[in-house]
mmCIF file of C-alpha atoms in Angstrom:
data_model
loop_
_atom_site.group_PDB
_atom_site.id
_atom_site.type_symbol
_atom_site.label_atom_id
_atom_site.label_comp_id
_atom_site.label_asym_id
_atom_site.label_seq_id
_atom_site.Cartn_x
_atom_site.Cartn_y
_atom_site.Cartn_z
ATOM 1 C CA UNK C 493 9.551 13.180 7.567
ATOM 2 C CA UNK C 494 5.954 12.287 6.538
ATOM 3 C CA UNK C 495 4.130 10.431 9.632
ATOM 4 C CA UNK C 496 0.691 8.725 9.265
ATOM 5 C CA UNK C 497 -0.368 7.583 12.781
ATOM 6 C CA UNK C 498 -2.981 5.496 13.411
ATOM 7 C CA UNK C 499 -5.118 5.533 17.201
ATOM 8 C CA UNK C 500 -4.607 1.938 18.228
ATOM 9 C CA UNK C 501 -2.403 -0.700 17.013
ATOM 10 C CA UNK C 502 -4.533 -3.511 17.871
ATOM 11 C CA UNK C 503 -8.097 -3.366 19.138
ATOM 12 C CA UNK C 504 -11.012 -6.062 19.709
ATOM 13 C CA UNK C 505 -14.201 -5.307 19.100
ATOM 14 C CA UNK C 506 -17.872 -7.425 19.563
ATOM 15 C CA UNK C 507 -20.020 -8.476 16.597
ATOM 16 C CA UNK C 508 -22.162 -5.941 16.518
ATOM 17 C CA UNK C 509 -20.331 -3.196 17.822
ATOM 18 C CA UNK C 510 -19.657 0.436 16.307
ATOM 19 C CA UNK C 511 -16.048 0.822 15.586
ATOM 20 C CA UNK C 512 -13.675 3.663 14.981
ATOM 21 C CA UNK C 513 -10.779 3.549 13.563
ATOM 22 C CA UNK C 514 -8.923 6.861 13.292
ATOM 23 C CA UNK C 515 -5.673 8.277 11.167
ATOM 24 C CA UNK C 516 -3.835 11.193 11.458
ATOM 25 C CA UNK C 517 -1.373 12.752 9.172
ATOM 26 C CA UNK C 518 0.835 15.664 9.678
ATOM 27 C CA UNK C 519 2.033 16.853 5.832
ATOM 28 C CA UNK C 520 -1.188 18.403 4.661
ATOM 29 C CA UNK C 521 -1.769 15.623 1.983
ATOM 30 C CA UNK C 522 -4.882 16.337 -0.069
ATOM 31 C CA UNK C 523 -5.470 12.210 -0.439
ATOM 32 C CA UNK C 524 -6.077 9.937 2.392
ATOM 33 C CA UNK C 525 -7.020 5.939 1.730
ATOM 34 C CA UNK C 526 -7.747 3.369 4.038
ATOM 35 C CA UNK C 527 -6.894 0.180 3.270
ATOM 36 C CA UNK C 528 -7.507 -3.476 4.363
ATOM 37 C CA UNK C 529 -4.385 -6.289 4.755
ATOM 38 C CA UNK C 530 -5.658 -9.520 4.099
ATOM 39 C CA UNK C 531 -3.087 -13.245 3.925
ATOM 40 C CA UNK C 532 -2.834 -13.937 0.435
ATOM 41 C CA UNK C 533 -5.031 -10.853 -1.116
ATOM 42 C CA UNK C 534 -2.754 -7.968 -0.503
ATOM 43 C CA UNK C 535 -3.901 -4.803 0.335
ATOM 44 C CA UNK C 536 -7.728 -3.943 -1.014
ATOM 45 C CA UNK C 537 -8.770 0.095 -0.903
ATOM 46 C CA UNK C 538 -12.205 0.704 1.245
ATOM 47 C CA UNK C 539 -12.381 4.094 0.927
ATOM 48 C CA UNK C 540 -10.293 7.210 -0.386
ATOM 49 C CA UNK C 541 -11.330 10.874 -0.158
ATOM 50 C CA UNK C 542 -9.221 13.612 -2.133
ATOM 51 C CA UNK C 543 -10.143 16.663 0.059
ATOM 52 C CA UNK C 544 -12.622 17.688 3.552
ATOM 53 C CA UNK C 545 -15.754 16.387 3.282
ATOM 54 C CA UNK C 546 -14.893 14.364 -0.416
ATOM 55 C CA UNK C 547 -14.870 10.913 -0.384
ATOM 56 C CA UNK C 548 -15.043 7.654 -2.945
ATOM 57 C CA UNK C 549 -15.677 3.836 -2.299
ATOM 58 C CA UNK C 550 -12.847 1.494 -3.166
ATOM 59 C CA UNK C 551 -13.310 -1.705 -4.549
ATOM 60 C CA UNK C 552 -14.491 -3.643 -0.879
ATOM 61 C CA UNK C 553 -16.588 -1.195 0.587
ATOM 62 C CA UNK C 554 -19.400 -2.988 2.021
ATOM 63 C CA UNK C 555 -19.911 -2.618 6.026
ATOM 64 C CA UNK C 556 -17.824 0.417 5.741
ATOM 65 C CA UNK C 557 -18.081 4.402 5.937
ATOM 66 C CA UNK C 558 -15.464 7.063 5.992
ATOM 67 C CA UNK C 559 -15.645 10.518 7.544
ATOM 68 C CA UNK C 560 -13.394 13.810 6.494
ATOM 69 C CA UNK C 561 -13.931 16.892 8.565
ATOM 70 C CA UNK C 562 -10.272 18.093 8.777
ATOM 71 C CA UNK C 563 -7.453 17.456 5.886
ATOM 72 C CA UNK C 564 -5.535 15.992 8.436
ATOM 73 C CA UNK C 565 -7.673 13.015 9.919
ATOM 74 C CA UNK C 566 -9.524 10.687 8.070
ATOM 75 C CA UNK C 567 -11.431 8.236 9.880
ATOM 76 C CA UNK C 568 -12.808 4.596 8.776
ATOM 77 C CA UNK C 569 -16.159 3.469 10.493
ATOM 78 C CA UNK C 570 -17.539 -0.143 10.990
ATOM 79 C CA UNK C 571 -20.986 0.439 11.441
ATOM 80 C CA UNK C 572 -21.965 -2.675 12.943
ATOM 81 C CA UNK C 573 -19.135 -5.140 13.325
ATOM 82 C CA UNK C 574 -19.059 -8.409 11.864
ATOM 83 C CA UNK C 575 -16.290 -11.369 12.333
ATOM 84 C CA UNK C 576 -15.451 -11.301 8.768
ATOM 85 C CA UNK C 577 -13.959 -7.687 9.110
ATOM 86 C CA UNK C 578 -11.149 -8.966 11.100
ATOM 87 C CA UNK C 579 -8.077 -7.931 9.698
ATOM 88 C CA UNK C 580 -5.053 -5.607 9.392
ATOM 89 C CA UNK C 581 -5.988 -1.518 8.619
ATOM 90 C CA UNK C 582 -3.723 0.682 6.792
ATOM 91 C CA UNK C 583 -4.290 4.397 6.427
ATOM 92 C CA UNK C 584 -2.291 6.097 3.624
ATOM 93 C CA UNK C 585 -1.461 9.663 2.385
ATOM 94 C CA UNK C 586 -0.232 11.263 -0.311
ATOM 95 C CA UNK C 587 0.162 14.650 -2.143
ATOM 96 C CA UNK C 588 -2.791 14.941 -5.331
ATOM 97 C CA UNK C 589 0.003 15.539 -7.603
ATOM 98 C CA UNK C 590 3.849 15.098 -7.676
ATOM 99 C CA UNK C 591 5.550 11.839 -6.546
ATOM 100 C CA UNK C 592 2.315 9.793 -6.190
ATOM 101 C CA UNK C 593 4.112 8.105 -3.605
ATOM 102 C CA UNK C 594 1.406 6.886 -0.495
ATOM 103 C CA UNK C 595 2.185 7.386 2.764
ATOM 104 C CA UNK C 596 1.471 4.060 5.206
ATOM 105 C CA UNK C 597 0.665 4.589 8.999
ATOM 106 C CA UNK C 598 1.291 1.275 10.994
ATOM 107 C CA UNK C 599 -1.541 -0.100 11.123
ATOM 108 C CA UNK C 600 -4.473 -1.417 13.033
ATOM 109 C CA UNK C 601 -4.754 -5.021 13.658
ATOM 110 C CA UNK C 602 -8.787 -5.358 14.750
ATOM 111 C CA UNK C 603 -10.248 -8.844 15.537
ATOM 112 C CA UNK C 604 -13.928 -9.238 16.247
ATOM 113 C CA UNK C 605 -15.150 -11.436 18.211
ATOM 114 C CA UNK X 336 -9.228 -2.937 -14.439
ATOM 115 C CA UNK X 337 -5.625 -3.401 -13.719
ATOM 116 C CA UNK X 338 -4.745 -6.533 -12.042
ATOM 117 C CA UNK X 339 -1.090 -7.230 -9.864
ATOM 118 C CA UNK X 340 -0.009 -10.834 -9.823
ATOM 119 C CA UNK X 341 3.159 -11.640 -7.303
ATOM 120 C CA UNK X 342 3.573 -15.348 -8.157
ATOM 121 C CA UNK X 343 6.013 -15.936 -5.627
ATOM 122 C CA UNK X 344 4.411 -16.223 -2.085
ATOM 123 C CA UNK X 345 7.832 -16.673 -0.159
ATOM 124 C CA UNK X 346 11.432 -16.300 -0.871
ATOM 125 C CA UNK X 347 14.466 -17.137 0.646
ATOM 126 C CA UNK X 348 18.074 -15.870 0.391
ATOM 127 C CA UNK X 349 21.387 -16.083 2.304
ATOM 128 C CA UNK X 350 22.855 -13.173 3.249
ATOM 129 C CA UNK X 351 25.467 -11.041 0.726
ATOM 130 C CA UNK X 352 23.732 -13.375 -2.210
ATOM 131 C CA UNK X 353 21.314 -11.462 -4.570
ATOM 132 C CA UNK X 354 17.439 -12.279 -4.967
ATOM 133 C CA UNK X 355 15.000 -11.677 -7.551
ATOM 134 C CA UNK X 356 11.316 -10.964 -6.706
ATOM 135 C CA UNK X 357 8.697 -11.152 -9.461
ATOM 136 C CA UNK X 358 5.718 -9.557 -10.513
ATOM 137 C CA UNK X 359 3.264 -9.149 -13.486
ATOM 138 C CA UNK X 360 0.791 -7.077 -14.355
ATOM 139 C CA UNK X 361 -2.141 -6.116 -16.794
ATOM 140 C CA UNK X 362 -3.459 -3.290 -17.985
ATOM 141 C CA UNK X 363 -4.291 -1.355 -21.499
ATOM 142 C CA UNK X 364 -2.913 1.912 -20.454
ATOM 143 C CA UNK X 365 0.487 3.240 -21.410
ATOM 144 C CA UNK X 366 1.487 5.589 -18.774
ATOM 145 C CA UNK X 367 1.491 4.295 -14.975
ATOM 146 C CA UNK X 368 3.706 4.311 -12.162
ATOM 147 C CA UNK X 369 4.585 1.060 -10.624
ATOM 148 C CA UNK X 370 5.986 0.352 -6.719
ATOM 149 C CA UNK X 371 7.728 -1.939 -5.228
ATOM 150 C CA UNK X 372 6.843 -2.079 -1.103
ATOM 151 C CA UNK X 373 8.495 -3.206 1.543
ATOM 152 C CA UNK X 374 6.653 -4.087 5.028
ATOM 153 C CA UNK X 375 8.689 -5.481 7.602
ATOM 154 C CA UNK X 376 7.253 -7.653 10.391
ATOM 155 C CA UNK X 377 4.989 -5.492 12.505
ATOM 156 C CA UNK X 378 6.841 -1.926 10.916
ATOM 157 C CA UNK X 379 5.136 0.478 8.439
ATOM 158 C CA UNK X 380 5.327 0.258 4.922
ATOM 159 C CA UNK X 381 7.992 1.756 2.563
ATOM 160 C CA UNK X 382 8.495 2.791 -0.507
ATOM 161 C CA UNK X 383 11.540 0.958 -1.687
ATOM 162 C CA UNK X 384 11.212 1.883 -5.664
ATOM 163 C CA UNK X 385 9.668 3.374 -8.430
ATOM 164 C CA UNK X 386 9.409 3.186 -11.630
ATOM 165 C CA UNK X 387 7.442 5.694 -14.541
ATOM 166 C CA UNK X 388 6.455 3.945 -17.204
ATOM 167 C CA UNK X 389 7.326 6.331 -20.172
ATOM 168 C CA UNK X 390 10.899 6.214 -19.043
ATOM 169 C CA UNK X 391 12.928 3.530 -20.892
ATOM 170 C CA UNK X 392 15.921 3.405 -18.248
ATOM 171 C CA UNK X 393 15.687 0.834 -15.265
ATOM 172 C CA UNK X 394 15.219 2.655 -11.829
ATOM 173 C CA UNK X 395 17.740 2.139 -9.278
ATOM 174 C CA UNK X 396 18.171 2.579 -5.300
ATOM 175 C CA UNK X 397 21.202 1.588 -3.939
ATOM 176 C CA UNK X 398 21.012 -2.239 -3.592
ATOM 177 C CA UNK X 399 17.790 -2.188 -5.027
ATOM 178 C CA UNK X 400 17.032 -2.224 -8.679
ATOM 179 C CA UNK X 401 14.091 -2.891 -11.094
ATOM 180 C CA UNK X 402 13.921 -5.063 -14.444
ATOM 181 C CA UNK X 403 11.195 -3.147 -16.088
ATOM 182 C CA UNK X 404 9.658 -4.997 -19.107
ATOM 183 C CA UNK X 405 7.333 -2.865 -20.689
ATOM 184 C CA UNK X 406 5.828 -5.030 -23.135
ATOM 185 C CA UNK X 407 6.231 -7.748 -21.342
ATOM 186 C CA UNK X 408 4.237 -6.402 -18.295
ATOM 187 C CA UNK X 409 7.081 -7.351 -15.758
ATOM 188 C CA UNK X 410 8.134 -5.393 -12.949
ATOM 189 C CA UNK X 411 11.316 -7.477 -11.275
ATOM 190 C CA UNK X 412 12.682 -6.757 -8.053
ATOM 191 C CA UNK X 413 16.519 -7.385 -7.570
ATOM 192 C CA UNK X 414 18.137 -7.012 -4.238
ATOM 193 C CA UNK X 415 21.870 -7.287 -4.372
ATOM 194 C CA UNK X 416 23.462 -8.305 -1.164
ATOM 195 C CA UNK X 417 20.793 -9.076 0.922
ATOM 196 C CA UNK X 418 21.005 -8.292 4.467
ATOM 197 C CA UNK X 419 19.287 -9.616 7.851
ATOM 198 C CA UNK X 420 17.464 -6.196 7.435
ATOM 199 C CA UNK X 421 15.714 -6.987 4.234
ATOM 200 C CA UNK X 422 13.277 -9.523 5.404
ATOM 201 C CA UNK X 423 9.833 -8.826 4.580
ATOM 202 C CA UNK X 424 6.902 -8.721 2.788
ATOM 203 C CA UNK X 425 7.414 -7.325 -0.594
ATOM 204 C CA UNK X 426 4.651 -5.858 -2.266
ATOM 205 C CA UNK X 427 4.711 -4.759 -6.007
ATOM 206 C CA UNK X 428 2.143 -1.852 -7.290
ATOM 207 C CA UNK X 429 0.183 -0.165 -9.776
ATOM 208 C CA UNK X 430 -0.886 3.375 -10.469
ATOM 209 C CA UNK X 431 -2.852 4.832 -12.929
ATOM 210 C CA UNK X 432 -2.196 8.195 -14.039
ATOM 211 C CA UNK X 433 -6.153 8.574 -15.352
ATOM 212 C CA UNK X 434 -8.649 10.643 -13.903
ATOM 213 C CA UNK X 435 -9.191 10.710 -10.943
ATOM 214 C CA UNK X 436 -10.507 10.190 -7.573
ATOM 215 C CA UNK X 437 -9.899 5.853 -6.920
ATOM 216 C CA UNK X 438 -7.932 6.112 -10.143
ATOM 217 C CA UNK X 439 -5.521 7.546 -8.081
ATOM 218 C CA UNK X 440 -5.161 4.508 -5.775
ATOM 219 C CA UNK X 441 -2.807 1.701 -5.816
ATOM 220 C CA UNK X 442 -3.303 -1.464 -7.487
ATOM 221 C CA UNK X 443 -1.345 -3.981 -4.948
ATOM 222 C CA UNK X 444 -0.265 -7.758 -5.518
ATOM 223 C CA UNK X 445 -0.653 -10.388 -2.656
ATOM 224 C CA UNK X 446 3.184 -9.681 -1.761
ATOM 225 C CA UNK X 447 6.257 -11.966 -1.320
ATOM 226 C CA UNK X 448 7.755 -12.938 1.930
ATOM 227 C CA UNK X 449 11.771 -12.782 1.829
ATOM 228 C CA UNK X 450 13.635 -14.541 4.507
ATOM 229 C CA UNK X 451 17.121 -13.307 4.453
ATOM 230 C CA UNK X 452 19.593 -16.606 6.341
ATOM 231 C CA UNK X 453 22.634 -16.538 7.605
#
């Protein structure tokens, strides 16, 4: 079985702060997204990177950055934290070609304060 | 750009009785994959269907089947005899099969909750 995991299930942060948020996945899946879970918007992509080191902005980047130095783990970055990034995190996977099917870890439920 | 519309925030259905979940989309292409998703309460999501667009024939999974309207844009969910394990958020999907890069990402609607009562 495929298995996204995700470092922390819930986590509060300070306005202002630098945050990490990390994902792991185990099924050497070229693509890795992160995505954000808003009430009444769905799921919006921040980031997505198709290989190490490669990386595109999604359609809500802004106050974001993304990092890539092993297939496995990609990692979403709040640079400086701002109440109006609270919200639920999902990191996804999938294979470049095939299925197309994504992947979900269980997300990360961050509140700043 | 593609756009998802779920028009249906929440749903309810008794248990063993069959719902129908709704969704719309728009877009000029003519190949795409669309999803449905299921996410229950505080669980990852799922893939519960898909569907390819070139292929005429309804997809099917067990209790779970797909009214797939190709000109019409509509990608209906039908669960037949709903169980207690069914409640969730719903989320229907969109995938490009152009280019690449964040063509390659999913297009999501803002989901339907389904309560599933006794």
């Amino acid at each position: 079985d495929v298995k996204v995991t995700q470092s922390s299930r819930y986590l509060v942060k300070r306005t202002g702060e630098k945050v990490f948020l990390e994902c792991v996945q185990d099924m050497d899946h070229e693509n890795m997204f992160w995505y954000r879970q808003d009430p009444g918007l769905g799921l919006r992509l921040i980031y997505f990177s198709y290989d190490v080191k490669m990386k595109e902005k999604g359609d809500i980047p802004e106050g974001y950055s993304v990092s890539r130095e092993k297939k496995e783990r990609f990692s979403l970055i709040l640079e400086s934290a701002s109440t109006n990034q609270t919200s639920m995190y999902l990191c996804a996977s999938s294979l470049m070609t095939s299925s197309y099917e994504q992947y979900f870890g269980p997300g990360t439920r961050l509140t700043v304060t | 750009a593609q756009t998802v519309t779920q028009s249906q925030p929440e749903m309810s259905v008794q248990e063993a009785e069959t719902v129908t979940l709704s969704c719309t989309y728009d877009t000029s292409e003519s190949d795409y994959y669309l999803f449905w998703y299921k996410q229950p309460p505080s669980r990852q999501m799922i893939l519960v269907i898909r569907q390819e667009a070139y292929k005429q024939q309804n997809a099917t999974e067990n209790r779970f089947s797909v009214n797939f309207q190709k000109a019409a844009k509509s990608f209906s969910l039908k669960i037949s005899d709903s169980q207690l394990g069914d409640a969730a958020m719903y989320f229907c999907a969109y995938r490009s099969l152009l280019g690449s890069g964040t063509a390659s990402k999913l297009t999501f609607g803002t989901g339907t909750r389904l309560q599933v009562t006794l």
